[in-house]
Short mmCIF file of N, CA and C in Angstrom, two decimals:
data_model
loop_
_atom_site.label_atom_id
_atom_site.label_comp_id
_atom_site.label_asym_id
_atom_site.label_seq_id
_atom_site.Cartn_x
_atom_site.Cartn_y
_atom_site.Cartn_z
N UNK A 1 -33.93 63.73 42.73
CA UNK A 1 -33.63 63.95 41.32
C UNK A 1 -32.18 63.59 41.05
N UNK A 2 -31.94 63.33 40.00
CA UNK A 2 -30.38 62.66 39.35
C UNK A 2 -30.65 63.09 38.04
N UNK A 3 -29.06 63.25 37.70
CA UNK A 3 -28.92 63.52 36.37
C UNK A 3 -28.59 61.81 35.43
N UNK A 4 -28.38 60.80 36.29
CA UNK A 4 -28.71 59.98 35.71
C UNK A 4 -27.91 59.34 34.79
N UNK A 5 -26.34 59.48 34.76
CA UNK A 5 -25.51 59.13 33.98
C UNK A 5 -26.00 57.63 33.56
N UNK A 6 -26.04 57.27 32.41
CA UNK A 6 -25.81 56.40 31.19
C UNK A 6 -24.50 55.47 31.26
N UNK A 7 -24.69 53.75 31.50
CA UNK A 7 -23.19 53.22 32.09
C UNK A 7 -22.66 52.98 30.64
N UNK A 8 -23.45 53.28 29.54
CA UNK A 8 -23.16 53.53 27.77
C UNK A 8 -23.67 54.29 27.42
N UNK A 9 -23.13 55.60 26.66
CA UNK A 9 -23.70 56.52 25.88
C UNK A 9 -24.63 56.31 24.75
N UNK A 10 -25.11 56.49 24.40
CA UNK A 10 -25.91 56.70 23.09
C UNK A 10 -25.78 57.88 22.12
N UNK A 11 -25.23 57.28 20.81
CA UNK A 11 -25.11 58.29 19.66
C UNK A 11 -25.88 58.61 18.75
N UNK A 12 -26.37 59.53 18.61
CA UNK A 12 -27.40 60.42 17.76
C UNK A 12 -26.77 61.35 16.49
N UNK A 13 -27.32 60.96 15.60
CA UNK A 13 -26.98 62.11 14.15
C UNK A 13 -27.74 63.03 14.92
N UNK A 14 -27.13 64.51 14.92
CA UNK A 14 -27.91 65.59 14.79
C UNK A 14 -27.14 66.73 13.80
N UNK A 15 -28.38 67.50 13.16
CA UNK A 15 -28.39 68.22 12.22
C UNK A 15 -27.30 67.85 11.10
N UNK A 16 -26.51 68.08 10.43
CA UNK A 16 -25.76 68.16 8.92
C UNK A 16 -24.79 66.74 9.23
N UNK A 17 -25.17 65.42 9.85
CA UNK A 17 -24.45 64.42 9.80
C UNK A 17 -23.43 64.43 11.05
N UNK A 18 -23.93 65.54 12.05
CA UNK A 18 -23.08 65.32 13.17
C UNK A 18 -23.76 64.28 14.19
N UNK A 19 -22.52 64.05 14.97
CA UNK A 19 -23.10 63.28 15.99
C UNK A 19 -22.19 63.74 17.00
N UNK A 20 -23.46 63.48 18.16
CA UNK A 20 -23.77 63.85 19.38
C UNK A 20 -24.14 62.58 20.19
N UNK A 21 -22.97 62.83 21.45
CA UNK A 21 -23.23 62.37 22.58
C UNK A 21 -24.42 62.55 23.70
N UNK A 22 -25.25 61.21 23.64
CA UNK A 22 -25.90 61.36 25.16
C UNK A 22 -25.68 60.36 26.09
N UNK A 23 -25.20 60.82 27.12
CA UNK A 23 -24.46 60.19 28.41
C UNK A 23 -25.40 60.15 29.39
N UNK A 24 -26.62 60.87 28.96
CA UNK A 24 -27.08 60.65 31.07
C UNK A 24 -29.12 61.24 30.87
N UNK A 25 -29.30 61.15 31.69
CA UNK A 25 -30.98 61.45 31.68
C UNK A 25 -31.21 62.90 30.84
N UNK A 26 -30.31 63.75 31.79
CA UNK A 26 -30.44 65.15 31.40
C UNK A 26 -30.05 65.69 30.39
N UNK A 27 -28.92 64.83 29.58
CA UNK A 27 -28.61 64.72 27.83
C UNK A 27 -29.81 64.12 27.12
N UNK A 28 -30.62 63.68 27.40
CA UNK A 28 -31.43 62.76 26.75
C UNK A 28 -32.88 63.73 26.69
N UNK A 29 -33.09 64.80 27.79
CA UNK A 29 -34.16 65.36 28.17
C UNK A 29 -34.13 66.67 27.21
N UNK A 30 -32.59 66.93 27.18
CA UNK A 30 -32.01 68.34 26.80
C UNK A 30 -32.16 67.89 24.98
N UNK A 31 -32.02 66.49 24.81
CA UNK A 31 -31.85 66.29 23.27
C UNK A 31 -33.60 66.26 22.99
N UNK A 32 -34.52 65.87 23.67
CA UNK A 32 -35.76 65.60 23.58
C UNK A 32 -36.05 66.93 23.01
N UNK A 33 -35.77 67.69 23.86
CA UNK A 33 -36.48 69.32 24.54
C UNK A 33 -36.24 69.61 23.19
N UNK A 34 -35.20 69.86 22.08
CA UNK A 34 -35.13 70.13 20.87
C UNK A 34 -35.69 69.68 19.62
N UNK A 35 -36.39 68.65 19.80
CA UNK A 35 -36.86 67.85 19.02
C UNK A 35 -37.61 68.76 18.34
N UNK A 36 -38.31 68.26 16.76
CA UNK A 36 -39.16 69.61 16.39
C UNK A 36 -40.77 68.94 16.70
N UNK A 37 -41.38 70.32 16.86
CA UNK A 37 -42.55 69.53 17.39
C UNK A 37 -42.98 68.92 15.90
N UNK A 38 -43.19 69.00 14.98
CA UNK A 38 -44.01 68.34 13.92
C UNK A 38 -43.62 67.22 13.76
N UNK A 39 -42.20 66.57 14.33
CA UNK A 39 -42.10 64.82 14.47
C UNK A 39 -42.29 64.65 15.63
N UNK A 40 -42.80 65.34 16.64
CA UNK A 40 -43.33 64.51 17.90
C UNK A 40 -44.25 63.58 17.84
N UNK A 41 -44.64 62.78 18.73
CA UNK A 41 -45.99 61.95 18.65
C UNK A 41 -45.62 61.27 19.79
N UNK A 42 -46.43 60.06 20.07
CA UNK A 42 -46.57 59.34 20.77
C UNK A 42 -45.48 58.37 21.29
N UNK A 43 -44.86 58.28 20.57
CA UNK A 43 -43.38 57.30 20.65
C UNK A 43 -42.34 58.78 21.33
N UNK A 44 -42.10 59.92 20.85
CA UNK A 44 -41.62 60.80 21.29
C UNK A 44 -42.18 60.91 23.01
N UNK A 45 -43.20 61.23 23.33
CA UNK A 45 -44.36 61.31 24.63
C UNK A 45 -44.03 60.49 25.56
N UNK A 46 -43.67 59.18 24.89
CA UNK A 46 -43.24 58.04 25.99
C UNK A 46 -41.82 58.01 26.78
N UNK A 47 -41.04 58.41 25.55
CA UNK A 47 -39.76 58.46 25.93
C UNK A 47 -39.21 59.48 26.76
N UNK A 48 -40.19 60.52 26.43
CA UNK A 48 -40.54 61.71 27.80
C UNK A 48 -40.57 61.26 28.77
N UNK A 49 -41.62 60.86 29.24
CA UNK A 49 -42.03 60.59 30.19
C UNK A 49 -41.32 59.32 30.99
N UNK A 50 -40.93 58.51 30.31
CA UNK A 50 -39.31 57.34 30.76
C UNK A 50 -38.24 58.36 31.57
N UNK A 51 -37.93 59.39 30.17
CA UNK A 51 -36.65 60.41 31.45
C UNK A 51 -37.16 60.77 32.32
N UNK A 52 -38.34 61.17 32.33
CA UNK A 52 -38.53 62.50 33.20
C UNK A 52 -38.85 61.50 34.72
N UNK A 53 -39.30 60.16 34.66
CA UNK A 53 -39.53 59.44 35.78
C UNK A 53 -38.10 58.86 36.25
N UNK A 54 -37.23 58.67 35.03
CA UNK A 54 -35.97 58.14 35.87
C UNK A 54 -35.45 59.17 36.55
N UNK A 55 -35.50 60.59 35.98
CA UNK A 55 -34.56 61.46 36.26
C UNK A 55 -35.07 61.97 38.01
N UNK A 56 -36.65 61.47 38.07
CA UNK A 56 -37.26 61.63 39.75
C UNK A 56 -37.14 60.56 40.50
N UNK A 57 -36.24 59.10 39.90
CA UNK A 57 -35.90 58.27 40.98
C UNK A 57 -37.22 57.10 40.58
N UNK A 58 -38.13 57.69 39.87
CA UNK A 58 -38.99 56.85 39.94
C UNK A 58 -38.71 55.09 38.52
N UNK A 59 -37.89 55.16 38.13
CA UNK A 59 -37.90 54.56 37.18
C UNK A 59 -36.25 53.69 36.78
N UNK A 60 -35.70 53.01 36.83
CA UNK A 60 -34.73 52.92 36.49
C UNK A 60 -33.44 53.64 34.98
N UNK A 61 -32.41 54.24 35.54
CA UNK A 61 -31.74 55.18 34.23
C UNK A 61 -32.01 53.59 33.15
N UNK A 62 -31.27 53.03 33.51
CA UNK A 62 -31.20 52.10 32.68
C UNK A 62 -32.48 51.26 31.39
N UNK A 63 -33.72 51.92 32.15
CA UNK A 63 -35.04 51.23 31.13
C UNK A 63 -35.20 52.53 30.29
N UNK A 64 -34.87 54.02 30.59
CA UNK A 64 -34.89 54.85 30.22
C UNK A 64 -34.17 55.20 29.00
N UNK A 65 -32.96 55.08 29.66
CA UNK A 65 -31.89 54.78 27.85
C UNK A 65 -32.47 53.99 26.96
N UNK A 66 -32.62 52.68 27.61
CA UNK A 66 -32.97 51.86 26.36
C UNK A 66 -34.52 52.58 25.47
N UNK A 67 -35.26 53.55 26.80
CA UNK A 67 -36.63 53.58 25.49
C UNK A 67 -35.85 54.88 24.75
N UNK A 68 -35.08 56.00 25.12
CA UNK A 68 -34.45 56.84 24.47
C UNK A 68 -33.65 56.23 22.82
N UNK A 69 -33.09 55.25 23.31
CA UNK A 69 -32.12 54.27 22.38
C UNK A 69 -33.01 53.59 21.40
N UNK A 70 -34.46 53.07 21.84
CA UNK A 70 -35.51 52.79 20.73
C UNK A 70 -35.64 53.93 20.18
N UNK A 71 -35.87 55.03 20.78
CA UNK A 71 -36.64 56.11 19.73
C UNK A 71 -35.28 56.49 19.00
N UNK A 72 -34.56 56.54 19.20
CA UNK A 72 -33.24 57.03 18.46
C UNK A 72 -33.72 56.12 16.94
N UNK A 73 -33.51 54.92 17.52
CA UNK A 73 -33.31 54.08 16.60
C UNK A 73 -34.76 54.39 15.15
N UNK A 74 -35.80 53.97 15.97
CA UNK A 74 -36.88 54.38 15.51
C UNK A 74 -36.97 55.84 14.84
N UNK A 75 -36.29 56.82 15.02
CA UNK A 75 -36.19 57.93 14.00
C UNK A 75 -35.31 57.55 13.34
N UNK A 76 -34.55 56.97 13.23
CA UNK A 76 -33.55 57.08 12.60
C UNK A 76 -32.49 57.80 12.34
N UNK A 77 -31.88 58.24 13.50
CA UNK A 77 -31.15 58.76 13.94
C UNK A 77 -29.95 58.29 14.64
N UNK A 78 -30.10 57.05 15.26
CA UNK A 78 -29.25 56.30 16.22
C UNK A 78 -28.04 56.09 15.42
N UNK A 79 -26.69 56.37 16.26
CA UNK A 79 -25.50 56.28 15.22
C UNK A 79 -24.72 54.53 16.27
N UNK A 80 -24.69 53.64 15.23
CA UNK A 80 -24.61 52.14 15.80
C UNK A 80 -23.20 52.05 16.41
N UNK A 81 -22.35 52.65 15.79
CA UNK A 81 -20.92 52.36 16.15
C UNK A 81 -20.47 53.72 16.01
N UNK A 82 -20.40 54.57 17.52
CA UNK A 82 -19.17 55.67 17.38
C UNK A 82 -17.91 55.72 17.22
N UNK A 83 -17.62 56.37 16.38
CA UNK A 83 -15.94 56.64 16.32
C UNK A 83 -15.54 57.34 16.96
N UNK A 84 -14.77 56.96 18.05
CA UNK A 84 -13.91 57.66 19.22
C UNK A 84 -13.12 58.35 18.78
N UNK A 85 -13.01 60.33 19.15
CA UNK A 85 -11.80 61.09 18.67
C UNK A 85 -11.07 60.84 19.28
N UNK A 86 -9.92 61.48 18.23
CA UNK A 86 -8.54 60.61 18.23
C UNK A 86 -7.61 60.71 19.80
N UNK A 87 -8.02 62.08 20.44
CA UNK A 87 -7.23 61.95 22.00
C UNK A 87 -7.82 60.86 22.88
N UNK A 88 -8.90 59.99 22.51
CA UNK A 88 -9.35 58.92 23.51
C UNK A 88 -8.57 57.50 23.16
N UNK A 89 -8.01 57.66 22.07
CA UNK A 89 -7.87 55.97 21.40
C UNK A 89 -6.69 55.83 22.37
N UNK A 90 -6.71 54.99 23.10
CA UNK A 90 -5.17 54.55 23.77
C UNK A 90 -4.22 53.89 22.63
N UNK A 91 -2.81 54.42 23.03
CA UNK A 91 -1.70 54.26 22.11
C UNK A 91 -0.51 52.30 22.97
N UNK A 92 -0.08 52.20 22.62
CA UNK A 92 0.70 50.89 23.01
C UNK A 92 0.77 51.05 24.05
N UNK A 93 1.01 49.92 25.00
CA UNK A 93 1.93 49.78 26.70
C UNK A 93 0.78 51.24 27.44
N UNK A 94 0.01 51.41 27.33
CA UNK A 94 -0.58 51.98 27.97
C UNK A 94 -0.42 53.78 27.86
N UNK A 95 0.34 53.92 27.24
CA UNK A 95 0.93 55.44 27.02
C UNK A 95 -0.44 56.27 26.03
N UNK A 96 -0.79 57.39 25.96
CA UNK A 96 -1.71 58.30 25.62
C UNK A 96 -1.30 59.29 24.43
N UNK A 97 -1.96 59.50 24.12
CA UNK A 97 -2.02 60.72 22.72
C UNK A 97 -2.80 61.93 22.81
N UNK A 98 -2.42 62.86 22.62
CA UNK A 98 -3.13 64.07 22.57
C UNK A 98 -2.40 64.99 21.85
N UNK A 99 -3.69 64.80 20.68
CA UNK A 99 -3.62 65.60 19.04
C UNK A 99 -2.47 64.74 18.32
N UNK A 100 -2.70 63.60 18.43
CA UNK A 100 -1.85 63.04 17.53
C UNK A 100 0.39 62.46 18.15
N UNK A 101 0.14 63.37 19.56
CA UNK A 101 1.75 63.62 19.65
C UNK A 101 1.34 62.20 21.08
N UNK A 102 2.30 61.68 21.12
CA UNK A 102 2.49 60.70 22.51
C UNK A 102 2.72 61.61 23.95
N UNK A 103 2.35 61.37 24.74
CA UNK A 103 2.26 62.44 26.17
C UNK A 103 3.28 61.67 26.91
#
């Protein structure tokens, strides 16, 4: 078993216009697991069953994201371009920021 880190995250609207990071099998299983059942179906079922085989070795992480990353998309949920908070953005010459101040 592996948790299956993601070599690209995938961003998801969840609830009131937030978005949420999924990085790895077990983000993807944990975001599933919440889903409501009355939009489950068959496209939901598959993408199950994608984690749940990568996450046993049986399947590659990588075909897994991508069917996670269809269904994202396919609900309509998938967020195309994240905006990185602001302590990640690298600042000039290589120097860092955190909360706005240079480190």
């Amino acid at each position: 078993m592996t948790d299956g880190a993601f070599v690209v995250p995938v961003y998801v609207k969840h609830g009131n216009h937030r978005c949420e990071e999924v990085s790895s099998i077990r983000d993807a299983l944990s975001f599933l697991e919440k889903w409501p059942e009355e939009r489950r179906g068959v496209i939901w079922e598959t993408v199950c069953r994608a984690c749940r085989r990568a996450h046993d070795g049986m399947m590659p992480v990588s075909a897994a994201r991508q069917a996670f990353e269809a269904f994202a998309r396919m609900s309509n949920i998938l967020v195309e371009k994240a905006i990185p908070e602001p302590w990640v953005i690298p600042t000039a010459a290589g120097s860092s920021t955190k909360g706005g101040v240079a480190a």
